[in-house]
Coordinates of C-alpha atoms and ligand atoms in Angstrom, one line a residue:
X543 CA 32.9 22.6 -13.9
X544 CA 29.9 22.1 -11.0
X545 CA 29.2 18.6 -9.9
X546 CA 26.2 16.6 -8.7
X547 CA 25.5 16.0 -5.2
X548 CA 27.4 13.0 -3.8
X549 CA 24.9 10.0 -2.8
X550 CA 24.4 9.3 1.0
X551 CA 27.7 8.0 2.4
X552 CA 29.7 9.4 -0.5
X553 CA 29.6 6.6 -2.9
X554 CA 26.4 5.1 -4.9
X555 CA 26.1 1.5 -3.7
X556 CA 24.6 -0.3 -6.8
X557 CA 24.6 -4.0 -5.9
X558 CA 24.4 -5.6 -9.5
X559 CA 27.5 -7.6 -10.2
X560 CA 29.1 -8.0 -13.7
X561 CA 27.4 -10.0 -16.6
X562 CA 29.9 -12.7 -16.0
X563 CA 29.7 -12.9 -12.4
X564 CA 26.0 -13.0 -12.9
X565 CA 26.2 -15.9 -15.0
X566 CA 28.6 -17.8 -12.6
X567 CA 26.1 -17.0 -9.4
X568 CA 23.1 -18.4 -11.7
X569 CA 24.8 -21.6 -11.9
X570 CA 26.1 -21.6 -8.5
X571 CA 22.5 -20.7 -7.1
X572 CA 21.1 -23.9 -8.1
X573 CA 22.6 -25.1 -5.4
X574 CA 21.4 -22.4 -2.8
X575 CA 18.2 -22.5 -0.8
X576 CA 15.7 -20.2 -2.4
X577 CA 13.7 -17.7 -0.8
X578 CA 10.4 -16.2 -3.1
X579 CA 10.8 -12.8 -2.7
X580 CA 7.5 -11.3 -1.4
X581 CA 5.8 -8.0 -3.0
X582 CA 7.3 -5.9 -0.5
X583 CA 10.5 -7.1 -0.4
X584 CA 10.6 -7.3 -4.5
X585 CA 10.5 -3.2 -4.0
X586 CA 13.0 -3.3 -1.6
X587 CA 15.2 -5.2 -3.5
X588 CA 14.9 -3.2 -6.8
X589 CA 15.9 -0.2 -4.6
X590 CA 18.9 -1.9 -3.1
X591 CA 20.1 -3.3 -6.2
X592 CA 19.9 0.0 -7.9
X593 CA 21.5 2.0 -5.5
X594 CA 18.7 4.1 -4.4
X595 CA 19.0 2.9 -0.6
X596 CA 22.7 3.5 -0.5
X597 CA 24.7 3.4 1.5
X598 CA 22.9 -0.1 2.2
X599 CA 24.8 -3.0 0.8
X600 CA 22.0 -5.6 1.5
X601 CA 19.3 -6.4 4.0
X602 CA 19.9 -5.1 7.4
X603 CA 22.0 -6.5 9.7
X604 CA 21.0 -6.9 13.5
X605 CA 23.4 -3.9 14.3
X606 CA 22.0 -1.8 11.3
X607 CA 18.2 -2.4 12.6
X608 CA 18.9 -1.7 16.3
X609 CA 20.8 1.2 15.5
X610 CA 17.9 2.2 13.1
X611 CA 15.2 1.9 15.9
X612 CA 17.0 3.4 18.5
X613 CA 18.8 6.4 17.1
X614 CA 17.8 6.7 13.5
X615 CA 21.4 5.9 12.3
X616 CA 23.1 2.8 11.0
X617 CA 25.7 0.9 13.0
X618 CA 28.3 3.1 11.0
X619 CA 26.8 6.2 12.4
X620 CA 25.2 7.4 9.0
X621 CA 20.9 8.5 9.2
X622 CA 18.8 6.0 8.4
X623 CA 15.3 6.0 9.5
X624 CA 13.5 2.9 8.2
X625 CA 14.2 -0.6 8.9
X626 CA 14.9 -2.5 5.5
X627 CA 14.6 -6.1 6.6
X628 CA 14.2 -9.6 5.1
X629 CA 11.4 -11.2 7.0
X630 CA 11.0 -15.1 6.2
X631 CA 9.0 -17.8 7.9
X632 CA 10.8 -19.9 11.3
X633 CA 10.7 -23.0 8.9
X634 CA 12.8 -21.4 6.5
X635 CA 15.0 -19.7 8.8
X636 CA 15.9 -23.0 10.5
X637 CA 17.6 -23.9 7.5
X638 CA 20.2 -21.0 7.9
X639 CA 23.4 -20.7 9.3
X640 CA 26.0 -17.6 8.9
X641 CA 28.0 -17.7 5.6
X642 CA 24.9 -19.5 4.1
X643 CA 24.1 -18.2 0.5
X644 CA 20.3 -17.6 -0.6
X645 CA 18.7 -17.4 -3.8
X646 CA 16.5 -14.7 -3.6
X647 CA 13.5 -15.2 -6.5
X648 CA 11.0 -13.3 -8.3
X649 CA 7.5 -15.0 -7.9
X650 CA 8.3 -16.6 -11.4
X651 CA 11.3 -18.2 -10.0
X652 CA 13.8 -15.7 -11.9
X653 CA 17.1 -15.5 -10.0
X654 CA 17.1 -11.6 -8.6
X655 CA 20.0 -11.4 -6.0
X656 CA 22.0 -13.7 -3.7
X657 CA 22.2 -12.7 0.1
X658 CA 25.0 -14.2 2.2
X659 CA 23.6 -14.7 5.5
X660 CA 25.2 -12.6 8.5
X661 CA 22.2 -12.5 11.2
X662 CA 19.2 -14.4 11.6
X663 CA 16.9 -12.9 14.5
X664 CA 13.7 -12.7 16.1
X665 CA 12.7 -9.3 15.9
X666 CA 10.2 -8.0 19.0
X667 CA 7.8 -6.4 16.3
X668 CA 5.9 -4.6 19.2
X669 CA 9.2 -2.7 19.7
X670 CA 9.9 -2.3 16.1
X671 CA 6.3 -0.5 15.7
X672 CA 6.6 1.5 18.6
X673 CA 10.0 2.9 17.4
X674 CA 9.5 3.2 13.9
X675 CA 6.0 4.2 14.0
X676 CA 5.3 5.7 17.5
X677 CA 2.5 3.4 18.1
X678 CA 1.3 -0.3 18.2
X679 CA -2.3 0.2 16.5
X680 CA -2.5 -1.8 13.6
X681 CA -4.8 0.3 11.8
X682 CA -1.6 2.2 10.8
X683 CA -0.7 0.3 7.4
X684 CA 3.0 0.2 8.3
X685 CA 1.9 -1.8 11.4
X686 CA -0.5 -3.6 10.0
X687 CA 2.0 -5.1 7.5
X688 CA 4.6 -5.2 10.3
X689 CA 2.0 -7.3 12.5
X690 CA -0.1 -9.5 10.1
X691 CA 1.5 -9.6 7.1
X692 CA 5.5 -9.6 7.5
X693 CA 7.1 -13.1 8.5
X694 CA 8.6 -13.6 11.9
X695 CA 11.8 -14.1 11.4
X696 CA 14.6 -11.4 9.9
X697 CA 17.7 -12.4 7.9
X698 CA 20.4 -9.8 7.2
X699 CA 23.1 -9.8 5.0
X700 CA 25.0 -8.5 1.8
X701 CA 23.0 -8.8 -1.4
X702 CA 24.6 -9.3 -4.9
X703 CA 22.5 -8.5 -7.6
X704 CA 21.8 -10.6 -10.9
X705 CA 19.4 -8.5 -12.4
X706 CA 17.0 -5.8 -11.5
X707 CA 13.4 -7.0 -11.3
X708 CA 11.4 -6.5 -14.7
X709 CA 8.8 -4.0 -15.4
X710 CA 7.1 -3.5 -18.9
X711 CA 5.0 -0.7 -17.9
X712 CA 6.2 3.2 -18.6
X713 CA 9.8 1.9 -19.3
X714 CA 10.8 5.2 -20.5
X715 CA 9.7 6.7 -17.1
X716 CA 12.0 4.3 -15.0
X717 CA 15.2 5.6 -14.2
X718 CA 17.6 4.0 -11.8
X719 CA 19.8 6.7 -9.4
X720 CA 22.6 6.3 -11.8
X721 CA 20.5 7.0 -15.1
X722 CA 18.6 10.1 -13.6
X723 CA 22.0 11.4 -12.1
X724 CA 23.5 11.0 -15.8
X725 CA 20.4 12.7 -17.3
X726 CA 21.1 15.7 -14.8
X727 CA 24.8 15.8 -15.6
X728 CA 23.9 16.0 -19.6
X729 CA 21.1 18.9 -18.9
X730 CA 23.3 20.9 -16.8
X731 CA 20.8 20.3 -13.8
X732 CA 23.2 20.9 -10.2
X733 CA 20.4 22.1 -8.3
X734 CA 17.2 19.6 -8.4
X735 CA 14.2 19.8 -6.0
X736 CA 12.4 16.4 -5.5
X737 CA 8.6 16.2 -5.0
X738 CA 7.2 13.2 -3.6
X739 CA 3.8 11.9 -4.5
X740 CA 1.5 9.0 -4.5
X741 CA -1.9 10.7 -5.3
X742 CA -3.0 12.6 -8.6
X743 CA -1.6 16.0 -9.0
X744 CA -4.1 18.9 -9.7
X745 CA -3.4 22.6 -9.5
X746 CA -2.4 22.8 -6.3
X747 CA 0.2 20.3 -6.5
X748 CA 1.4 21.9 -9.8
X749 CA 1.3 25.4 -8.2
X750 CA 3.3 24.1 -5.1
X751 CA 5.8 22.3 -7.1
X752 CA 6.3 25.5 -9.7
X753 CA 6.8 27.4 -6.5
X754 CA 9.4 25.3 -4.8
X755 CA 11.7 25.2 -8.0
X756 CA 11.3 28.9 -8.2
X757 CA 12.4 29.9 -4.8
X758 CA 15.3 27.3 -4.7
X759 CA 16.1 28.1 -8.2
X760 CA 16.3 24.5 -8.6
X761 CA 15.0 22.2 -11.6
X762 CA 12.0 19.9 -10.5
X763 CA 11.8 16.4 -10.4
X764 CA 8.2 15.0 -10.0
X765 CA 8.7 11.5 -8.2
X766 CA 5.8 9.6 -7.5
X767 CA 6.1 6.2 -6.0
X768 CA 4.9 3.3 -8.0
X769 CA 5.5 0.5 -5.8
X770 CA 3.4 -0.4 -2.5
X771 CA 1.3 3.0 -1.4
X772 CA -1.2 3.4 1.2
X773 CA -4.1 1.0 0.6
X774 CA -7.1 2.3 -1.3
X775 CA -5.1 4.8 -3.4
X776 CA -5.4 5.4 -6.8
X777 CA -3.5 2.9 -8.9
X778 CA 0.0 3.8 -10.7
X779 CA -1.2 3.5 -14.2
X780 CA -4.0 6.2 -13.8
X781 CA -2.1 8.2 -11.7
X782 CA 1.2 8.2 -14.5
X783 CA -1.3 9.2 -17.2
X784 CA -2.3 12.2 -15.2
X785 CA 1.3 13.4 -14.4
X786 CA 1.9 13.1 -18.0
X787 CA -0.8 15.5 -18.7
X788 CA 0.4 17.6 -15.9
X789 CA 3.8 18.0 -16.8
X790 CA 3.0 19.7 -20.0
X791 CA 2.1 22.8 -17.7
X792 CA 5.3 23.5 -16.6
X793 CA 8.1 25.3 -18.7
X794 CA 9.8 23.6 -21.1
X795 CA 13.4 21.7 -19.9
X796 CA 12.9 22.9 -16.4
X797 CA 10.9 19.8 -15.1
X798 CA 11.4 15.9 -15.4
X799 CA 9.2 13.0 -14.4
X800 CA 10.8 9.4 -13.1
X801 CA 9.0 6.8 -11.4
X802 CA 10.5 5.5 -8.0
X803 CA 9.8 1.8 -7.4
X804 CA 9.6 2.3 -3.6
X805 CA 7.4 0.2 -1.2
X806 CA 5.9 2.9 1.2
X807 CA 5.5 2.4 4.8
X808 CA 3.4 5.3 5.3
X809 CA 5.9 6.2 8.5
X810 CA 5.2 10.2 8.8
X811 CA 8.4 11.8 10.0
X812 CA 10.7 9.0 9.9
X813 CA 9.8 8.5 6.2
X814 CA 10.2 12.0 5.2
X815 CA 13.7 11.6 6.0
X816 CA 14.1 8.4 4.5
X817 CA 12.7 9.9 1.2
X818 CA 15.2 12.8 1.4
X819 CA 18.0 10.4 1.9
X820 CA 16.5 8.2 -1.3
X821 CA 16.4 11.4 -3.4
X822 CA 19.7 12.5 -2.5
X823 CA 20.9 9.3 -3.9
X824 CA 19.2 10.1 -7.3
X825 CA 21.0 13.5 -7.5
X826 CA 18.5 15.8 -6.1
X827 CA 19.4 18.7 -3.5
X828 CA 16.2 19.5 -2.3
X829 CA 13.0 18.1 -1.1
X830 CA 9.8 19.2 -1.0
X831 CA 7.8 18.3 2.5
X832 CA 4.3 19.7 2.8
X833 CA 1.6 19.0 5.3
X834 CA 1.1 15.3 6.5
X835 CA 3.9 13.9 4.6
X836 CA 3.7 10.1 4.2
X837 CA 0.6 10.2 6.7
X838 CA -1.1 7.3 7.7
X839 CA -4.2 9.2 8.8
X840 CA -5.9 8.6 12.2
X841 CA -5.4 5.6 14.8
X842 CA -8.3 3.7 16.1
X843 CA -9.3 6.2 18.8
X844 CA -9.6 8.5 16.1
X845 CA -6.6 10.7 16.4
X846 CA -3.9 11.1 14.0
X847 CA -0.7 9.3 14.4
X848 CA 1.1 12.2 13.4
X849 CA 1.0 16.1 13.6
X850 CA 0.7 17.7 10.2
X851 CA 3.9 19.1 10.5
X852 CA 6.1 16.9 12.4
X853 CA 7.9 15.4 9.2
X854 CA 8.9 19.0 8.5
X855 CA 10.2 19.0 12.2
X856 CA 12.5 15.6 11.9
X857 CA 13.7 16.6 8.5
X858 CA 14.5 20.1 9.5
X859 CA 16.8 19.0 12.5
X860 CA 18.5 16.5 10.1
X861 CA 18.8 18.3 6.9
X862 CA 22.2 19.5 7.2
X863 CA 24.1 16.4 8.5
X864 CA 22.0 14.6 5.7
X865 CA 23.1 17.3 2.9
X866 CA 19.6 17.5 1.4
X867 CA 17.8 21.0 1.9
X868 CA 14.3 20.7 2.8
X869 CA 11.6 23.0 1.3
X870 CA 9.0 23.2 3.7
X871 CA 5.6 23.9 2.3
X872 CA 2.1 24.9 3.9
X873 CA -0.9 23.8 2.3
X874 CA -1.8 25.5 -1.0
X875 CA -5.4 26.8 -1.4
X876 CA -7.4 28.5 -4.2
X877 CA -8.2 32.1 -3.2
X878 CA -11.5 33.1 -5.3
X879 CA -11.1 36.8 -5.2
X880 CA -7.5 36.4 -7.0
X881 CA -8.5 33.4 -9.0
X882 CA -5.1 32.1 -8.0
X883 CA -3.6 29.4 -5.9
X884 CA -1.6 30.7 -2.5
X885 CA -0.1 29.0 0.4
X886 CA -2.5 29.3 3.5
X887 CA 0.1 31.5 5.2
X888 CA -0.5 34.2 2.8
X889 CA -4.2 34.6 2.8
X890 CA -5.5 37.9 3.7
X891 CA -8.5 38.7 5.8
X892 CA -12.0 38.4 4.1
X893 CA -10.2 36.2 1.2
X894 CA -12.7 33.3 0.3
X895 CA -10.6 30.2 0.2
X896 CA -11.7 27.0 -1.9
X897 CA -10.2 23.8 -1.7
X898 CA -11.5 20.1 -2.3
X899 CA -10.0 17.1 -0.1
X900 CA -9.0 13.9 -1.7
X901 CA -12.0 12.1 -0.2
X902 CA -14.2 14.5 -2.2
X903 CA -12.6 14.1 -5.0
X904 CA -13.1 10.4 -4.6
X905 CA -16.7 10.8 -3.7
X906 CA -17.3 13.4 -6.9
X907 CA -16.0 10.7 -9.1
X908 CA -17.8 8.0 -7.6
X909 CA -21.3 10.0 -7.8
X910 CA -20.3 11.1 -11.3
X911 CA -20.6 14.8 -9.9
X912 CA -18.5 18.0 -11.4
X913 CA -14.9 18.5 -10.7
X914 CA -14.2 22.3 -11.2
X915 CA -11.6 23.7 -13.5
X916 CA -10.0 25.6 -10.5
X917 CA -9.2 22.5 -8.9
X918 CA -7.7 20.5 -11.6
X919 CA -6.9 20.1 -15.5
X920 CA -9.7 18.7 -17.5
X921 CA -7.1 15.5 -19.0
X922 CA -6.4 14.9 -15.1
X923 CA -10.0 14.3 -14.5
X924 CA -10.8 12.8 -17.4
X925 CA -7.9 10.2 -16.8
X926 CA -9.5 9.7 -13.2
X927 CA -13.2 9.1 -14.7
X928 CA -11.8 6.5 -16.6
X929 CA -10.3 4.7 -13.6
X930 CA -13.3 5.5 -11.2
X931 CA -16.6 5.1 -13.1
X932 CA -19.5 6.3 -10.8
X933 CA -20.5 3.4 -8.1
X934 CA -23.4 2.2 -10.4
X935 CA -21.0 1.2 -12.8
X936 CA -18.2 -0.6 -10.7
X937 CA -18.2 -4.1 -9.3
X938 CA -18.6 -5.0 -5.7
X939 CA -18.2 -7.8 -3.3
X940 CA -20.4 -8.3 -0.2
X941 CA -18.3 -10.2 2.2
X942 CA -20.5 -12.2 4.7
X943 CA -18.9 -13.5 7.9
X944 CA -20.1 -15.3 10.9
X945 CA -20.4 -18.8 12.9
X946 CA -21.1 -21.8 11.3
X947 CA -24.7 -22.1 11.0
X948 CA -25.5 -18.4 11.5
X949 CA -27.3 -18.1 8.4
X950 CA -24.6 -16.8 6.0
X951 CA -25.5 -19.1 3.0
X952 CA -29.3 -18.6 3.7
X953 CA -28.9 -14.8 3.4
X954 CA -26.3 -15.1 0.4
X955 CA -28.9 -16.9 -1.7
X956 CA -31.9 -14.8 -1.2
X957 CA -29.4 -11.7 -1.9
X958 CA -28.1 -13.1 -5.0
X959 CA -31.6 -13.6 -6.4
X960 CA -32.6 -10.2 -5.5
X961 CA -29.7 -8.8 -7.4
X962 CA -30.2 -11.4 -10.6
X963 CA -33.8 -10.0 -10.5
X964 CA -32.8 -6.1 -10.4
X965 CA -30.0 -7.2 -13.4
X966 CA -27.4 -5.2 -14.8
X967 CA -24.3 -6.9 -13.7
X968 CA -23.0 -10.5 -13.0
X969 CA -23.6 -12.0 -9.9
X970 CA -21.6 -14.9 -8.5
X971 CA -21.8 -16.7 -5.2
X972 CA -18.8 -18.0 -3.4
X973 CA -20.3 -20.0 -0.7
X974 CA -18.1 -21.5 2.3
X975 CA -18.6 -25.4 1.6
X976 CA -18.6 -25.1 -2.0
X977 CA -15.3 -23.2 -1.7
X978 CA -14.0 -25.7 0.1
X979 CA -15.1 -28.1 -2.2
X980 CA -14.0 -26.5 -5.4
X981 CA -11.0 -24.2 -4.8
X982 CA -9.8 -25.3 -1.2
X983 CA -10.4 -29.2 -1.1
X984 CA -7.0 -30.1 0.2
X985 CA -7.2 -27.5 3.0
X986 CA -8.0 -28.1 6.7
X987 CA -9.2 -25.7 9.6
X988 CA -5.9 -24.5 11.1
X989 CA -5.1 -20.9 11.1
X990 CA -2.9 -20.9 8.1
X991 CA -5.3 -23.2 6.3
X992 CA -8.3 -21.1 7.1
X993 CA -6.2 -17.9 6.1
X994 CA -5.3 -19.3 2.5
X995 CA -9.1 -20.3 1.9
X996 CA -9.9 -16.7 2.5
X997 CA -7.3 -15.2 0.5
X998 CA -8.4 -17.4 -2.2
X999 CA -12.0 -16.3 -1.9
X1000 CA -10.4 -12.6 -1.6
X1001 CA -8.5 -13.3 -4.9
X1002 CA -11.4 -14.3 -6.6
X1003 CA -14.1 -12.0 -5.5
X1004 CA -11.3 -9.4 -6.6
X1005 CA -10.9 -10.6 -10.2
X1006 CA -14.9 -10.6 -10.0
X1007 CA -15.0 -7.0 -9.0
X1008 CA -12.8 -5.9 -11.5
X1009 CA -14.4 -7.4 -14.0
X1010 CA -17.4 -5.1 -12.9
X1011 CA -19.2 -8.2 -11.7
X1012 CA -20.5 -8.8 -7.8
X1013 CA -19.1 -11.5 -5.8
X1014 CA -21.3 -12.6 -2.8
X1015 CA -18.7 -14.6 -0.2
X1016 CA -20.2 -16.3 3.0
X1017 CA -17.1 -18.0 4.6
X1018 CA -16.5 -18.2 8.5
X1019 CA -13.7 -16.2 8.0
X1020 CA -12.8 -15.9 11.7
X1021 CA -9.5 -13.7 11.6
X1022 CA -10.0 -10.1 11.4
X1023 CA -6.3 -9.1 9.6
X1024 CA -7.2 -11.6 6.7
X1025 CA -10.8 -10.0 6.4
X1026 CA -9.0 -6.6 6.2
X1027 CA -6.3 -7.9 3.5
X1028 CA -9.3 -9.3 1.4
X1029 CA -11.1 -5.7 1.7
X1030 CA -8.0 -4.0 0.7
X1031 CA -7.5 -6.1 -2.4
X1032 CA -11.0 -6.0 -3.2
X1033 CA -11.0 -2.1 -2.9
X1034 CA -8.6 -1.7 -5.4
X1035 CA -11.3 -2.5 -8.0
X1036 CA -14.6 -1.9 -6.8
X1037 CA -17.0 -1.8 -3.7
X1038 CA -16.3 -3.8 -0.6
X1039 CA -19.6 -4.5 1.9
X1040 CA -18.7 -6.4 4.8
X1041 CA -21.8 -8.2 6.4
X1042 CA -21.6 -9.5 9.8
X1043 CA -23.9 -12.2 10.7
X1044 CA -23.6 -12.0 14.4
X1045 CA -26.2 -14.6 15.5
X1046 CA -24.7 -16.1 18.8
X1047 CA -22.7 -19.1 19.2
X1048 CA -26.0 -20.3 21.3
X1049 CA -28.4 -19.6 18.7
X1050 CA -26.5 -21.4 16.0
X1051 CA -25.8 -24.8 17.8
X1052 CA -29.4 -24.8 18.9
X1053 CA -30.2 -25.1 15.3
X1054 CA -27.3 -27.3 14.2
X1055 CA -28.3 -28.2 10.9
X1056 CA -25.5 -30.1 10.3
X1057 CA -24.9 -31.8 13.4
X1058 CA -21.4 -30.4 13.6
X1059 CA -21.8 -28.6 16.8
X1060 CA -22.8 -31.7 18.5
X1061 CA -19.5 -33.2 17.1
X1062 CA -17.4 -30.6 18.1
X1063 CA -18.8 -30.6 21.7
X1064 CA -18.0 -34.3 21.7
X1065 CA -14.3 -33.8 20.5
X1066 CA -14.8 -35.4 17.3
X1067 CA -14.4 -32.2 15.1
X1068 CA -11.5 -30.5 16.6
X1069 CA -10.7 -26.7 16.1
X1070 CA -14.2 -26.1 15.5
X1071 CA -15.3 -22.0 15.4
X1072 CA -17.0 -20.8 18.5
X1073 CA -16.5 -23.9 20.3
X1074 CA -12.6 -24.8 20.3
X1075 CA -11.4 -22.3 18.0
X1076 CA -11.6 -18.3 18.1
X1077 CA -13.7 -15.8 16.3
X1078 CA -13.0 -12.5 16.1
X1079 CA -16.0 -10.4 15.5
X1080 CA -15.9 -7.9 12.7
X1081 CA -15.8 -3.9 14.6
X1082 CA -16.7 -2.2 11.4
X1083 CA -18.9 -4.2 9.3
X1084 CA -21.0 -2.2 7.3
X1085 CA -24.1 -4.2 7.7
X1086 CA -24.5 -6.4 11.2
X1087 CA -27.8 -8.9 10.9
X1088 CA -28.5 -11.5 13.7
X1089 CA -30.8 -13.8 12.1
X1090 CA -32.5 -14.9 15.3
X1091 CA -34.4 -12.1 14.7
X1092 CA -34.2 -11.5 11.1
X1093 CA -35.7 -13.3 8.1
X1094 CA -33.8 -14.3 5.1
X1095 CA -35.9 -11.8 3.1
X1096 CA -35.3 -8.9 5.7
X1097 CA -31.8 -9.8 5.8
X1098 CA -31.3 -9.5 2.1
X1099 CA -33.5 -6.4 2.0
X1100 CA -31.0 -4.6 4.4
X1101 CA -27.9 -5.6 2.5
X1102 CA -29.9 -3.9 -0.7
X1103 CA -30.6 -1.1 1.1
X1104 CA -27.3 -0.5 2.1
X1105 CA -26.0 -1.0 -1.5
X1106 CA -28.1 1.6 -2.6
X1107 CA -27.2 4.2 -0.2
X1108 CA -23.7 3.2 -1.1
X1109 CA -24.6 4.0 -4.7
X1110 CA -24.0 0.5 -5.8
X1111 CA -27.6 -0.2 -7.2
X1112 CA -30.3 2.4 -8.2
Ligands
LIG2276 S1 -13.2 -20.4 7.1 O1 -12.8 -20.7 8.7 O2 -13.6 -19.4 6.7 O3 -12.0 -21.2 6.1 O4 -14.1 -21.7 7.2 P1 -15.2 -22.1 5.7 O5 -14.4 -22.3 4.6 O6 -16.3 -21.1 5.9 O7 -15.5 -23.5 6.0 C1 -16.6 -23.4 7.4 C2 -17.6 -24.8 6.9 O8 -16.6 -25.8 7.2 C3 -17.5 -26.6 8.0 N1 -16.6 -27.1 9.0 C4 -16.3 -26.3 10.2 N2 -16.2 -25.0 10.6 C5 -15.5 -24.4 11.4 N3 -14.7 -25.1 12.1 C6 -14.6 -26.3 11.8 N4 -13.5 -26.9 12.3 C7 -15.0 -27.1 10.7 N5 -15.1 -28.3 9.8 C8 -15.9 -28.5 9.4 C9 -18.8 -26.1 8.4 O9 -19.7 -26.8 7.7 C10 -18.6 -24.8 7.7 O10 -19.8 -24.5 6.8 P2 -21.1 -23.2 7.3 O11 -21.5 -23.1 6.3 O12 -19.9 -22.1 7.9 O13 -21.7 -23.7 8.6

């Protein structure tokens, strides 16, 4: 009888304890210190508990972490390319000692697992970024997360799972490694080629996966990531509806669709090896790697972080030891004369090659333009159109940032009434002072409190944008990492236009309408932005306005023109 491929390290490390032990753990955990898992940690824990991260038996110890950084190997010598660490706040870490138990809870307080502490350490994040991602440029989403969102102390230790995080959507498409392995066994699938994706699939992807399955004589697993992907990606609900249409295009009984609860890091080559390792745990023998696998795009100087085939190269050198065969694929393009898709390597001279990039698809959706049949299936495009109505029907946020007294509120008020005059959308103003009175009355002006304030504003703005309205925000918002987080959160649902009110501190101080600058100079107000506290000017704001030489009418008009140019207003 033929058998399925073994998991990485030989055994599936499922970390869920028995029902009886779980009941006991729940009782004991009442006395343990609790850590509320962050969004990314929730995904990591799910992968750990299900065995998808075999052979890891918990969050990495320092030795495993060092090995992963320096040699792409765990302390026991097995290949592992991505750090899986539990990052916590300094104050929390101070409460921990080796051997202590930590109750890991979901955002509602449900006990998911218990971690027994074996290491607590402060990582050198720059070294980690350089080692894992090959850069320290935080435009890279993985580096941005590491530098600006991850907490500063890591806790390593074994994890005993109480229950898997719950999901209520697409339950019938969610399988643990064991469930998928059982499914393969039952169907007699011993050679399975996995396709990783975080994007909607169109005809080119269908053709590529179909060819990969044919050439390897394997069954196909479409295994899209539904945890965290690259900011700005299509949400997983829409994508899955697309995949469900697409799967009908494959010969019956040859292909399966299952969802992967992974939080990606966009780590290119290292991520490709990690993805292949994970697929091995799910019972796959082959793994497709195309161009730009798990690619973060360009760095802040406009250069790509990774070459298009770096991932193929790294996995190519490790595949034998890993025991997963890579299916490298060049880009698939449409050949007009043949009316079919072919790999770029098989194009004959004189043939007309057609392709539409992801960005171009997005543009066409935003502007309500045609997406041709050769590119995608009608049903897939219809799904995407539902998710991405043309911009003129989407909500948006105008986020103004600038010093106190720079003119944010005045411009915002002028913009608000002009937008109301135009009609069509509900407009809401989230003014700095008003928010501080109503939403953030308990907050001061430390970095932590300012960030909390901005994230609250961002949360409300995202909800307004999602509902199709217009949010105009005008806090100082002095920190660029926090503004970037708000941009990412809002952009999931609609437009985000950053307006930098660049009026100089000298002008603001000479106006000093509220008398705050005088108080700040006198030391009566501490941590005053521009005087005794920093302001990080935006580098890529959509609009920059200095109100020294621009009236509120002119300023709001410039923002309106930008909105018109971007397609949000007619
Ligand atoms: S932040 O940094 O974005 O959270 O600030 P914000 O919520 O916009 O609040 C700024 C308003 O609070 C008043 N104020 C101060 N500003 C800056 N620094 C210090 N220390 C401070 N203390 C009080 C000030 O009136 C700001 O209002 P605007 O409308 O910007 O002048």
